[in-house]
Amino acid sequence: MNQDNPLADSLERAKRFEAGLGQVVLGQERPIRLLTLAVFARGHALLEGGVGVGKTTLLRAVARGIGGDVERIEGTIDLMPNDLVYYTYLDEHGRPGVAPGPLLKHGEQLSIFFFNEINRARPQVHSLLLRVMAERSVSAFNREFRFPYLQVFADRNRVEKEETFELPAAARDRFMLEIAIEPPTDAAHMDPILFDPRFYDPDRLVESAPAETLSFRELNGIAEALQGGIHVSARLRGYVQDLWRATWRPEDFGIALHEADSGDMIEAGASPRGMSYLVRLARVQAWLSGRDRVEPEDVQYVFAPAVGHRIFLRPVYEYRRAELIPELVGKLIRQIAAP
Protein backbone atom coordinates (compact mmCIF):
# COMPACT_ATOMS: atom_id res chain seq x y z
CA MET A 1 0.00 0.00 0.00
CA ASN A 2 1.20 3.54 -0.77
CA GLN A 3 2.06 4.91 2.69
CA ASP A 4 1.93 8.53 1.46
CA ASN A 5 -1.63 8.24 0.19
CA PRO A 6 -3.20 4.99 1.40
CA LEU A 7 -6.73 6.07 0.47
CA ALA A 8 -5.83 6.65 -3.19
CA ASP A 9 -4.19 3.22 -3.38
CA SER A 10 -7.13 1.57 -1.66
CA LEU A 11 -9.69 3.30 -3.88
CA GLU A 12 -8.35 1.55 -6.97
CA ARG A 13 -8.58 -1.83 -5.25
CA ALA A 14 -12.08 -1.01 -3.97
CA LYS A 15 -13.23 -0.36 -7.52
CA ARG A 16 -11.72 -3.63 -8.74
CA PHE A 17 -13.47 -5.43 -5.88
CA GLU A 18 -16.82 -3.88 -6.78
CA ALA A 19 -16.34 -4.64 -10.48
CA GLY A 20 -15.55 -8.27 -9.62
CA LEU A 21 -18.86 -8.62 -7.80
CA GLY A 22 -20.62 -7.23 -10.87
CA GLN A 23 -19.15 -10.04 -12.98
CA VAL A 24 -20.79 -12.65 -10.76
CA VAL A 25 -24.26 -11.21 -10.10
CA LEU A 26 -25.82 -9.21 -12.92
CA GLY A 27 -28.33 -6.40 -12.61
CA GLN A 28 -27.58 -5.70 -8.95
CA GLU A 29 -25.51 -2.53 -9.15
CA ARG A 30 -27.07 -0.88 -6.09
CA PRO A 31 -26.85 -3.95 -3.78
CA ILE A 32 -23.24 -4.43 -4.91
CA ARG A 33 -22.40 -0.82 -4.12
CA LEU A 34 -24.10 -1.09 -0.72
CA LEU A 35 -22.14 -4.24 0.14
CA THR A 36 -18.94 -2.48 -0.90
CA LEU A 37 -19.89 0.40 1.43
CA ALA A 38 -20.44 -2.07 4.27
CA VAL A 39 -17.02 -3.66 3.71
CA PHE A 40 -15.21 -0.33 3.97
CA ALA A 41 -17.41 1.04 6.75
CA ARG A 42 -16.78 -2.24 8.64
CA GLY A 43 -20.43 -2.95 9.32
CA HIS A 44 -22.66 -5.99 9.20
CA ALA A 45 -25.34 -6.35 6.52
CA LEU A 46 -28.65 -8.18 6.19
CA LEU A 47 -29.81 -9.16 2.72
CA GLU A 48 -33.48 -9.69 2.03
CA GLY A 49 -35.13 -11.17 -1.01
CA GLY A 50 -36.92 -14.13 -2.48
CA VAL A 51 -35.50 -17.53 -3.34
CA GLY A 52 -32.88 -17.81 -6.06
CA VAL A 53 -32.14 -14.10 -6.59
CA GLY A 54 -28.39 -14.46 -5.95
CA LYS A 55 -28.02 -13.48 -2.29
CA THR A 56 -25.71 -16.35 -1.32
CA THR A 57 -23.73 -16.17 -4.57
CA LEU A 58 -23.13 -12.46 -4.03
CA LEU A 59 -21.97 -12.97 -0.44
CA ARG A 60 -19.62 -15.78 -1.50
CA ALA A 61 -18.10 -13.44 -4.07
CA VAL A 62 -17.62 -10.79 -1.35
CA ALA A 63 -15.78 -13.35 0.78
CA ARG A 64 -13.57 -14.36 -2.14
CA GLY A 65 -12.63 -10.74 -2.78
CA ILE A 66 -11.76 -10.06 0.86
CA GLY A 67 -9.84 -13.22 1.69
CA GLY A 68 -9.45 -14.69 5.15
CA ASP A 69 -11.44 -17.61 6.50
CA VAL A 70 -15.15 -17.94 5.89
CA GLU A 71 -17.82 -19.82 7.79
CA ARG A 72 -21.46 -20.40 6.97
CA ILE A 73 -24.36 -21.71 8.98
CA GLU A 74 -27.94 -22.43 8.03
CA GLY A 75 -30.72 -21.12 10.23
CA THR A 76 -33.04 -23.89 11.37
CA ILE A 77 -35.71 -24.10 14.01
CA ASP A 78 -33.66 -26.57 16.08
CA LEU A 79 -30.41 -24.56 15.94
CA MET A 80 -29.15 -23.65 19.42
CA PRO A 81 -26.58 -21.02 20.49
CA ASN A 82 -23.97 -23.63 21.38
CA ASP A 83 -24.10 -24.92 17.78
CA LEU A 84 -22.26 -21.76 16.76
CA VAL A 85 -19.59 -22.24 19.43
CA TYR A 86 -18.84 -25.99 19.64
CA TYR A 87 -20.06 -29.42 18.69
CA THR A 88 -19.79 -32.81 20.35
CA TYR A 89 -18.89 -36.08 18.65
CA LEU A 90 -17.85 -39.67 19.26
CA ASP A 91 -14.37 -40.64 18.10
CA GLU A 92 -13.42 -43.95 16.47
CA HIS A 93 -13.15 -45.55 19.93
CA GLY A 94 -16.61 -44.40 20.98
CA ARG A 95 -15.29 -41.75 23.35
CA PRO A 96 -17.09 -38.37 23.45
CA GLY A 97 -15.23 -35.27 22.37
CA VAL A 98 -15.77 -31.53 21.93
CA ALA A 99 -14.52 -29.51 18.95
CA PRO A 100 -14.71 -25.79 18.11
CA GLY A 101 -17.78 -24.77 16.18
CA PRO A 102 -17.99 -22.45 13.17
CA LEU A 103 -17.34 -19.27 15.16
CA LEU A 104 -14.23 -20.53 16.93
CA LYS A 105 -12.31 -22.88 14.70
CA HIS A 106 -10.59 -20.20 12.61
CA GLY A 107 -9.69 -17.82 15.45
CA GLU A 108 -8.65 -14.34 14.36
CA GLN A 109 -8.46 -15.46 10.72
CA LEU A 110 -12.28 -15.45 10.53
CA SER A 111 -13.23 -12.58 8.23
CA ILE A 112 -16.75 -13.47 7.06
CA PHE A 113 -19.54 -15.29 8.89
CA PHE A 114 -22.60 -16.11 6.75
CA PHE A 115 -25.92 -16.75 8.44
CA ASN A 116 -28.33 -18.13 5.86
CA GLU A 117 -32.05 -17.85 6.59
CA ILE A 118 -31.44 -16.03 9.86
CA ASN A 119 -35.16 -15.70 10.54
CA ARG A 120 -35.44 -19.49 10.85
CA ALA A 121 -33.22 -19.43 13.95
CA ARG A 122 -34.63 -18.99 17.45
CA PRO A 123 -34.28 -15.75 19.46
CA GLN A 124 -31.67 -17.41 21.72
CA VAL A 125 -29.40 -17.75 18.68
CA HIS A 126 -30.06 -14.14 17.71
CA SER A 127 -28.95 -13.08 21.19
CA LEU A 128 -25.58 -14.78 20.87
CA LEU A 129 -25.13 -13.34 17.41
CA LEU A 130 -25.82 -9.86 18.82
CA ARG A 131 -22.80 -10.05 21.08
CA VAL A 132 -20.57 -11.34 18.31
CA MET A 133 -21.71 -8.52 16.03
CA ALA A 134 -21.40 -5.79 18.65
CA GLU A 135 -18.17 -6.85 20.36
CA ARG A 136 -16.54 -9.19 17.82
CA SER A 137 -15.91 -11.61 20.66
CA VAL A 138 -17.49 -14.56 22.43
CA SER A 139 -16.81 -16.39 25.70
CA ALA A 140 -16.30 -20.16 25.62
CA PHE A 141 -14.20 -22.81 27.35
CA ASN A 142 -13.33 -20.33 30.14
CA ARG A 143 -11.68 -17.86 27.79
CA GLU A 144 -12.48 -14.99 25.49
CA PHE A 145 -12.24 -15.44 21.72
CA ARG A 146 -11.82 -12.29 19.66
CA PHE A 147 -12.50 -11.73 15.95
CA PRO A 148 -11.00 -8.34 15.05
CA TYR A 149 -11.69 -8.60 11.32
CA LEU A 150 -15.12 -10.22 11.42
CA GLN A 151 -18.11 -9.11 9.39
CA VAL A 152 -21.46 -10.85 9.70
CA PHE A 153 -23.60 -11.14 6.60
CA ALA A 154 -27.04 -12.66 6.95
CA ASP A 155 -29.92 -13.21 4.59
CA ARG A 156 -33.61 -13.43 5.23
CA ASN A 157 -36.14 -15.11 2.99
CA ARG A 158 -39.10 -12.77 2.78
CA VAL A 159 -41.36 -15.31 1.07
CA GLU A 160 -41.67 -18.14 3.59
CA LYS A 161 -43.12 -17.26 7.00
CA GLU A 162 -43.79 -20.70 8.56
CA GLU A 163 -41.47 -21.70 11.41
CA THR A 164 -39.69 -18.36 11.32
CA PHE A 165 -38.84 -15.84 14.05
CA GLU A 166 -38.84 -12.16 13.21
CA LEU A 167 -35.67 -10.39 14.28
CA PRO A 168 -36.20 -8.16 17.33
CA ALA A 169 -35.46 -4.43 17.16
CA ALA A 170 -32.12 -4.81 18.95
CA ALA A 171 -30.93 -7.40 16.45
CA ARG A 172 -31.95 -5.36 13.43
CA ASP A 173 -30.22 -2.29 14.82
CA ARG A 174 -26.89 -4.17 14.85
CA PHE A 175 -26.98 -4.46 11.07
CA MET A 176 -25.46 -1.41 9.47
CA LEU A 177 -27.51 -2.01 6.32
CA GLU A 178 -30.58 -3.91 5.20
CA ILE A 179 -30.23 -4.56 1.47
CA ALA A 180 -33.11 -5.67 -0.75
CA ILE A 181 -32.22 -8.03 -3.59
CA GLU A 182 -34.78 -8.08 -6.39
CA PRO A 183 -34.69 -10.11 -9.63
CA PRO A 184 -33.28 -8.09 -12.54
CA THR A 185 -35.82 -6.74 -15.00
CA ASP A 186 -33.49 -5.47 -17.73
CA ALA A 187 -33.39 -7.83 -20.73
CA ALA A 188 -29.66 -7.19 -21.10
CA HIS A 189 -29.17 -8.84 -17.70
CA MET A 190 -31.95 -11.41 -17.86
CA ASP A 191 -30.73 -12.95 -21.13
CA PRO A 192 -27.26 -14.10 -19.95
CA ILE A 193 -28.65 -15.25 -16.59
CA LEU A 194 -31.11 -17.50 -18.39
CA PHE A 195 -29.06 -18.66 -21.38
CA ASP A 196 -25.33 -18.30 -20.65
CA PRO A 197 -24.03 -21.59 -19.17
CA ARG A 198 -21.53 -19.59 -17.10
CA PHE A 199 -24.38 -18.72 -14.75
CA TYR A 200 -25.61 -22.31 -14.33
CA ASP A 201 -22.89 -23.39 -11.87
CA PRO A 202 -22.68 -21.06 -8.82
CA ASP A 203 -19.41 -22.61 -7.60
CA ARG A 204 -17.56 -22.00 -10.88
CA LEU A 205 -19.20 -18.58 -11.17
CA VAL A 206 -17.87 -17.49 -7.77
CA GLU A 207 -14.43 -18.90 -8.60
CA SER A 208 -14.35 -16.70 -11.72
CA ALA A 209 -14.41 -13.57 -9.56
CA PRO A 210 -11.05 -11.95 -8.68
CA ALA A 211 -9.61 -13.46 -5.50
CA GLU A 212 -8.36 -11.34 -2.58
CA THR A 213 -8.61 -8.02 -4.37
CA LEU A 214 -8.60 -6.65 -0.82
CA SER A 215 -6.73 -7.90 2.23
CA PHE A 216 -9.06 -8.52 5.16
CA ARG A 217 -6.29 -7.59 7.61
CA GLU A 218 -5.93 -4.12 6.07
CA LEU A 219 -9.61 -3.19 6.04
CA ASN A 220 -9.82 -1.88 9.61
CA GLY A 221 -6.91 0.47 8.98
CA ILE A 222 -8.30 1.65 5.65
CA ALA A 223 -11.68 2.30 7.28
CA GLU A 224 -10.09 4.33 10.06
CA ALA A 225 -8.09 6.44 7.59
CA LEU A 226 -11.17 6.92 5.43
CA GLN A 227 -13.38 8.12 8.29
CA GLY A 228 -10.72 10.59 9.34
CA GLY A 229 -9.93 11.77 5.81
CA ILE A 230 -13.40 12.44 4.37
CA HIS A 231 -14.85 15.69 5.68
CA VAL A 232 -18.39 16.65 6.66
CA SER A 233 -19.24 20.36 6.55
CA ALA A 234 -21.13 22.16 9.31
CA ARG A 235 -24.12 22.68 7.02
CA LEU A 236 -24.26 18.99 6.14
CA ARG A 237 -24.06 18.08 9.83
CA GLY A 238 -27.16 20.19 10.42
CA TYR A 239 -28.91 18.41 7.55
CA VAL A 240 -28.15 14.97 9.02
CA GLN A 241 -29.41 16.12 12.42
CA ASP A 242 -32.67 17.34 10.85
CA LEU A 243 -33.10 13.94 9.20
CA TRP A 244 -32.51 12.26 12.55
CA ARG A 245 -35.09 14.41 14.34
CA ALA A 246 -37.57 13.80 11.54
CA THR A 247 -37.34 10.01 12.00
CA TRP A 248 -38.82 10.60 15.46
CA ARG A 249 -41.26 13.43 14.73
CA PRO A 250 -41.91 13.80 10.99
CA GLU A 251 -44.93 16.01 11.70
CA ASP A 252 -42.57 18.72 13.02
CA PHE A 253 -41.19 18.98 9.49
CA GLY A 254 -44.59 19.08 7.80
CA ILE A 255 -44.40 15.47 6.64
CA ALA A 256 -47.70 13.58 6.44
CA LEU A 257 -48.36 10.12 5.10
CA HIS A 258 -51.23 8.89 2.97
CA GLU A 259 -53.91 7.27 5.15
CA ALA A 260 -51.73 7.35 8.28
CA ASP A 261 -51.24 9.78 11.16
CA SER A 262 -47.47 10.23 11.18
CA GLY A 263 -47.61 11.78 14.65
CA ASP A 264 -49.24 8.66 16.08
CA MET A 265 -47.48 6.12 13.87
CA ILE A 266 -43.88 6.07 15.12
CA GLU A 267 -42.90 4.17 18.23
CA ALA A 268 -39.23 5.12 17.94
CA GLY A 269 -36.99 6.77 15.38
CA ALA A 270 -33.44 6.00 14.40
CA SER A 271 -30.94 5.30 17.17
CA PRO A 272 -27.72 7.30 17.69
CA ARG A 273 -25.83 4.20 16.55
CA GLY A 274 -27.90 4.05 13.38
CA MET A 275 -27.24 7.68 12.50
CA SER A 276 -23.52 7.30 13.12
CA TYR A 277 -23.63 4.33 10.74
CA LEU A 278 -25.32 6.61 8.20
CA VAL A 279 -22.46 9.10 8.41
CA ARG A 280 -19.84 6.36 8.15
CA LEU A 281 -21.52 5.00 5.03
CA ALA A 282 -21.91 8.44 3.48
CA ARG A 283 -18.18 9.04 3.91
CA VAL A 284 -17.40 5.79 2.10
CA GLN A 285 -19.85 6.68 -0.68
CA ALA A 286 -18.15 10.05 -1.13
CA TRP A 287 -14.75 8.34 -1.26
CA LEU A 288 -15.89 5.79 -3.85
CA SER A 289 -17.24 8.73 -5.88
CA GLY A 290 -13.78 10.33 -5.88
CA ARG A 291 -14.46 13.12 -3.39
CA ASP A 292 -12.84 14.09 -0.08
CA ARG A 293 -16.01 15.54 1.41
CA VAL A 294 -19.56 14.31 1.88
CA GLU A 295 -22.32 15.83 -0.26
CA PRO A 296 -26.09 15.59 0.37
CA GLU A 297 -26.44 12.96 -2.37
CA ASP A 298 -24.10 10.66 -0.44
CA VAL A 299 -26.36 10.83 2.62
CA GLN A 300 -29.47 10.38 0.50
CA TYR A 301 -28.00 7.35 -1.32
CA VAL A 302 -27.54 5.37 1.89
CA PHE A 303 -30.41 6.79 3.96
CA ALA A 304 -33.09 4.19 3.21
CA PRO A 305 -30.99 1.01 3.66
CA ALA A 306 -29.20 2.44 6.72
CA VAL A 307 -32.15 4.04 8.52
CA GLY A 308 -35.40 2.50 7.24
CA HIS A 309 -35.15 -0.62 9.40
CA ARG A 310 -34.41 1.53 12.46
CA ILE A 311 -37.75 3.34 12.43
CA PHE A 312 -40.15 1.36 14.56
CA LEU A 313 -43.92 1.65 14.18
CA ARG A 314 -46.65 1.24 16.74
CA PRO A 315 -48.26 -2.23 16.58
CA VAL A 316 -51.41 -0.99 14.86
CA TYR A 317 -49.29 0.19 11.92
CA GLU A 318 -46.61 -2.50 11.86
CA TYR A 319 -48.54 -4.79 9.50
CA ARG A 320 -48.31 -1.98 6.91
CA ARG A 321 -44.59 -1.50 7.37
CA ALA A 322 -43.67 -2.47 3.80
CA GLU A 323 -45.95 0.31 2.55
CA LEU A 324 -45.41 3.04 5.16
CA ILE A 325 -41.64 3.02 5.69
CA PRO A 326 -40.71 3.54 2.01
CA GLU A 327 -43.26 6.36 1.80
CA LEU A 328 -41.90 7.99 4.96
CA VAL A 329 -38.25 7.63 3.96
CA GLY A 330 -38.96 9.04 0.51
CA LYS A 331 -40.70 12.08 1.96
CA LEU A 332 -37.91 12.71 4.45
CA ILE A 333 -35.41 12.83 1.58
CA ARG A 334 -37.59 14.98 -0.67
CA GLN A 335 -39.03 17.44 1.82
CA ILE A 336 -36.21 18.17 4.26
CA ALA A 337 -34.05 20.90 2.75
CA ALA A 338 -30.52 19.83 1.87
CA PRO A 339 -27.62 22.32 1.95
Tab-separated table of N, CA and C in Angstrom, residues 37-115:
chain	number	residue	atom	x	y	z
A	37	LEU	N	-19.871	-0.601	0.348
A	37	LEU	CA	-19.886	0.397	1.426
A	37	LEU	C	-19.763	-0.275	2.784
A	38	ALA	N	-20.496	-1.363	2.985
A	38	ALA	CA	-20.444	-2.066	4.272
A	38	ALA	C	-19.045	-2.589	4.552
A	39	VAL	N	-18.373	-3.121	3.528
A	39	VAL	CA	-17.025	-3.657	3.707
A	39	VAL	C	-16.084	-2.572	4.204
A	40	PHE	N	-16.147	-1.385	3.603
A	40	PHE	CA	-15.205	-0.326	3.966
A	40	PHE	C	-15.672	0.503	5.148
A	41	ALA	N	-16.942	0.414	5.517
A	41	ALA	CA	-17.412	1.045	6.751
A	41	ALA	C	-17.335	0.080	7.923
A	42	ARG	N	-16.959	-1.190	7.646
A	42	ARG	CA	-16.777	-2.236	8.641
A	42	ARG	C	-18.064	-2.507	9.423
A	43	GLY	N	-19.149	-2.660	8.691
A	43	GLY	CA	-20.427	-2.946	9.317
A	43	GLY	C	-21.025	-4.235	8.804
A	44	HIS	N	-21.962	-4.769	9.562
A	44	HIS	CA	-22.660	-5.992	9.197
A	44	HIS	C	-23.847	-5.656	8.295
A	45	ALA	N	-24.254	-6.605	7.472
A	45	ALA	CA	-25.339	-6.352	6.522
A	45	ALA	C	-26.300	-7.526	6.478
A	46	LEU	N	-27.584	-7.191	6.332
A	46	LEU	CA	-28.648	-8.178	6.190
A	46	LEU	C	-29.240	-8.042	4.795
A	47	LEU	N	-29.239	-9.147	4.056
A	47	LEU	CA	-29.814	-9.159	2.715
A	47	LEU	C	-31.197	-9.790	2.776
A	48	GLU	N	-32.119	-9.197	2.039
A	48	GLU	CA	-33.483	-9.694	2.029
A	48	GLU	C	-33.959	-9.835	0.598
A	49	GLY	N	-34.596	-10.949	0.325
A	49	GLY	CA	-35.133	-11.165	-1.012
A	49	GLY	C	-35.756	-12.540	-1.110
A	50	GLY	N	-36.290	-12.834	-2.265
A	50	GLY	CA	-36.917	-14.130	-2.480
A	50	GLY	C	-35.883	-15.220	-2.720
A	51	VAL	N	-36.362	-16.380	-3.094
A	51	VAL	CA	-35.496	-17.528	-3.338
A	51	VAL	C	-34.852	-17.399	-4.713
A	52	GLY	N	-33.552	-17.714	-4.784
A	52	GLY	CA	-32.883	-17.806	-6.065
A	52	GLY	C	-32.558	-16.489	-6.747
A	53	VAL	N	-32.448	-15.391	-5.977
A	53	VAL	CA	-32.139	-14.096	-6.594
A	53	VAL	C	-30.652	-13.775	-6.533
A	54	GLY	N	-29.837	-14.660	-5.937
A	54	GLY	CA	-28.393	-14.457	-5.951
A	54	GLY	C	-27.789	-13.955	-4.656
A	55	LYS	N	-28.539	-14.006	-3.558
A	55	LYS	CA	-28.024	-13.481	-2.291
A	55	LYS	C	-26.768	-14.229	-1.851
A	56	THR	N	-26.852	-15.555	-1.797
A	56	THR	CA	-25.714	-16.351	-1.318
A	56	THR	C	-24.538	-16.254	-2.279
A	57	THR	N	-24.804	-16.284	-3.577
A	57	THR	CA	-23.726	-16.170	-4.566
A	57	THR	C	-22.997	-14.843	-4.408
A	58	LEU	N	-23.742	-13.782	-4.203
A	58	LEU	CA	-23.131	-12.465	-4.028
A	58	LEU	C	-22.264	-12.420	-2.777
A	59	LEU	N	-22.753	-12.973	-1.682
A	59	LEU	CA	-21.971	-12.972	-0.440
A	59	LEU	C	-20.724	-13.837	-0.573
A	60	ARG	N	-20.817	-14.938	-1.279
A	60	ARG	CA	-19.625	-15.776	-1.496
A	60	ARG	C	-18.582	-15.017	-2.315
A	61	ALA	N	-19.034	-14.234	-3.278
A	61	ALA	CA	-18.101	-13.435	-4.067
A	61	ALA	C	-17.450	-12.351	-3.216
A	62	VAL	N	-18.199	-11.768	-2.290
A	62	VAL	CA	-17.618	-10.795	-1.350
A	62	VAL	C	-16.505	-11.454	-0.550
A	63	ALA	N	-16.779	-12.642	-0.024
A	63	ALA	CA	-15.780	-13.351	0.779
A	63	ALA	C	-14.538	-13.669	-0.038
A	64	ARG	N	-14.721	-14.055	-1.283
A	64	ARG	CA	-13.572	-14.363	-2.144
A	64	ARG	C	-12.722	-13.109	-2.372
A	65	GLY	N	-13.367	-11.978	-2.535
A	65	GLY	CA	-12.634	-10.742	-2.779
A	65	GLY	C	-11.894	-10.224	-1.572
A	66	ILE	N	-12.372	-10.544	-0.370
A	66	ILE	CA	-11.758	-10.062	0.865
A	66	ILE	C	-10.631	-10.975	1.326
A	67	GLY	N	-10.813	-12.267	1.159
A	67	GLY	CA	-9.845	-13.220	1.689
A	67	GLY	C	-10.134	-13.526	3.155
A	68	GLY	N	-9.214	-14.240	3.787
A	68	GLY	CA	-9.453	-14.689	5.152
A	68	GLY	C	-10.321	-15.929	5.170
A	69	ASP	N	-10.637	-16.403	6.359
A	69	ASP	CA	-11.438	-17.610	6.501
A	69	ASP	C	-12.919	-17.258	6.555
A	70	VAL	N	-13.710	-18.151	6.027
A	70	VAL	CA	-15.147	-17.936	5.893
A	70	VAL	C	-15.883	-19.100	6.533
A	71	GLU	N	-16.946	-18.785	7.243
A	71	GLU	CA	-17.821	-19.823	7.793
A	71	GLU	C	-19.258	-19.501	7.435
A	72	ARG	N	-20.055	-20.552	7.349
A	72	ARG	CA	-21.457	-20.402	6.967
A	72	ARG	C	-22.298	-21.347	7.796
A	73	ILE	N	-23.445	-20.869	8.233
A	73	ILE	CA	-24.360	-21.709	8.983
A	73	ILE	C	-25.773	-21.463	8.478
A	74	GLU	N	-26.559	-22.522	8.483
A	74	GLU	CA	-27.940	-22.434	8.031
A	74	GLU	C	-28.859	-22.272	9.228
A	75	GLY	N	-29.740	-21.283	9.176
A	75	GLY	CA	-30.721	-21.123	10.231
A	75	GLY	C	-31.780	-22.202	10.159
A	76	THR	N	-31.996	-22.881	11.279
A	76	THR	CA	-33.042	-23.892	11.371
A	76	THR	C	-33.744	-23.728	12.708
A	77	ILE	N	-34.928	-24.274	12.800
A	77	ILE	CA	-35.713	-24.099	14.015
A	77	ILE	C	-35.089	-24.808	15.216
A	78	ASP	N	-34.265	-25.847	14.975
A	78	ASP	CA	-33.656	-26.570	16.079
A	78	ASP	C	-32.227	-26.117	16.371
A	79	LEU	N	-31.753	-25.076	15.685
A	79	LEU	CA	-30.413	-24.556	15.940
A	79	LEU	C	-30.363	-23.912	17.327
A	80	MET	N	-29.322	-24.207	18.090
A	80	MET	CA	-29.146	-23.647	19.420
A	80	MET	C	-27.873	-22.807	19.473
A	81	PRO	N	-27.767	-21.885	20.445
A	81	PRO	CA	-26.581	-21.019	20.493
A	81	PRO	C	-25.270	-21.787	20.533
A	82	ASN	N	-25.231	-22.893	21.275
A	82	ASN	CA	-23.965	-23.625	21.383
A	82	ASN	C	-23.525	-24.232	20.047
A	83	ASP	N	-24.469	-24.379	19.089
A	83	ASP	CA	-24.098	-24.921	17.781
A	83	ASP	C	-23.167	-23.975	17.023
A	84	LEU	N	-23.170	-22.703	17.373
A	84	LEU	CA	-22.263	-21.757	16.758
A	84	LEU	C	-20.876	-21.815	17.398
A	85	VAL	N	-20.816	-22.330	18.645
A	85	VAL	CA	-19.585	-22.241	19.435
A	85	VAL	C	-18.820	-23.562	19.445
A	86	TYR	N	-19.529	-24.695	19.594
A	86	TYR	CA	-18.842	-25.989	19.643
A	86	TYR	C	-19.793	-27.085	19.193
A	87	TYR	N	-19.210	-28.252	18.935
A	87	TYR	CA	-20.057	-29.419	18.686
A	87	TYR	C	-19.418	-30.627	19.358
A	88	THR	N	-20.260	-31.592	19.692
A	88	THR	CA	-19.787	-32.811	20.346
A	88	THR	C	-19.815	-33.962	19.346
A	89	TYR	N	-18.990	-34.951	19.577
A	89	TYR	CA	-18.887	-36.079	18.653
A	89	TYR	C	-18.360	-37.296	19.399
A	90	LEU	N	-18.453	-38.433	18.771
A	90	LEU	CA	-17.846	-39.666	19.257
A	90	LEU	C	-16.688	-40.027	18.335
A	91	ASP	N	-15.519	-40.291	18.928
A	91	ASP	CA	-14.373	-40.644	18.097
A	91	ASP	C	-14.451	-42.115	17.687
A	92	GLU	N	-13.388	-42.589	16.997
A	92	GLU	CA	-13.419	-43.954	16.468
A	92	GLU	C	-13.442	-45.017	17.558
A	93	HIS	N	-13.116	-44.607	18.805
A	93	HIS	CA	-13.152	-45.548	19.927
A	93	HIS	C	-14.428	-45.416	20.747
A	94	GLY	N	-15.348	-44.562	20.270
A	94	GLY	CA	-16.609	-44.396	20.976
A	94	GLY	C	-16.539	-43.418	22.128
A	95	ARG	N	-15.419	-42.719	22.260
A	95	ARG	CA	-15.291	-41.752	23.350
A	95	ARG	C	-15.834	-40.386	22.911
A	96	PRO	N	-16.550	-39.686	23.820
A	96	PRO	CA	-17.090	-38.368	23.449
A	96	PRO	C	-15.981	-37.330	23.364
A	97	GLY	N	-16.181	-36.364	22.518
A	97	GLY	CA	-15.230	-35.269	22.373
A	97	GLY	C	-15.950	-33.968	22.063
A	98	VAL	N	-15.231	-32.859	22.213
A	98	VAL	CA	-15.774	-31.528	21.929
A	98	VAL	C	-14.817	-30.828	20.970
A	99	ALA	N	-15.342	-30.217	19.934
A	99	ALA	CA	-14.523	-29.513	18.951
A	99	ALA	C	-15.083	-28.110	18.738
A	100	PRO	N	-14.225	-27.158	18.364
A	100	PRO	CA	-14.709	-25.792	18.111
A	100	PRO	C	-15.732	-25.754	16.990
A	101	GLY	N	-16.755	-24.945	17.193
A	101	GLY	CA	-17.785	-24.768	16.176
A	101	GLY	C	-17.389	-23.726	15.147
A	102	PRO	N	-18.325	-23.333	14.283
A	102	PRO	CA	-17.990	-22.449	13.166
A	102	PRO	C	-17.443	-21.087	13.580
A	103	LEU	N	-17.861	-20.567	14.734
A	103	LEU	CA	-17.344	-19.271	15.159
A	103	LEU	C	-15.902	-19.344	15.645
A	104	LEU	N	-15.504	-20.475	16.221
A	104	LEU	CA	-14.232	-20.534	16.926
A	104	LEU	C	-13.093	-21.167	16.147
A	105	LYS	N	-13.379	-22.030	15.206
A	105	LYS	CA	-12.314	-22.883	14.705
A	105	LYS	C	-11.270	-22.156	13.860
A	106	HIS	N	-11.579	-20.942	13.405
A	106	HIS	CA	-10.595	-20.199	12.607
A	106	HIS	C	-9.878	-19.114	13.410
A	107	GLY	N	-10.329	-18.847	14.637
A	107	GLY	CA	-9.690	-17.821	15.446
A	107	GLY	C	-9.763	-16.452	14.797
A	108	GLU	N	-8.676	-15.705	14.885
A	108	GLU	CA	-8.650	-14.341	14.363
A	108	GLU	C	-8.625	-14.283	12.842
A	109	GLN	N	-8.453	-15.425	12.186
A	109	GLN	CA	-8.464	-15.458	10.725
A	109	GLN	C	-9.880	-15.356	10.155
A	110	LEU	N	-10.897	-15.480	11.009
A	110	LEU	CA	-12.276	-15.451	10.526
A	110	LEU	C	-12.619	-14.039	10.052
A	111	SER	N	-12.908	-13.906	8.768
A	111	SER	CA	-13.228	-12.581	8.226
A	111	SER	C	-14.698	-12.432	7.868
A	112	ILE	N	-15.357	-13.523	7.470
A	112	ILE	CA	-16.755	-13.474	7.057
A	112	ILE	C	-17.514	-14.612	7.732
A	113	PHE	N	-18.647	-14.279	8.343
A	113	PHE	CA	-19.544	-15.290	8.888
A	113	PHE	C	-20.901	-15.108	8.211
A	114	PHE	N	-21.299	-16.120	7.422
A	114	PHE	CA	-22.597	-16.115	6.746
A	114	PHE	C	-23.633	-16.750	7.650
A	115	PHE	N	-24.788	-16.122	7.737
A	115	PHE	CA	-25.917	-16.746	8.440
A	115	PHE	C	-27.076	-16.796	7.457
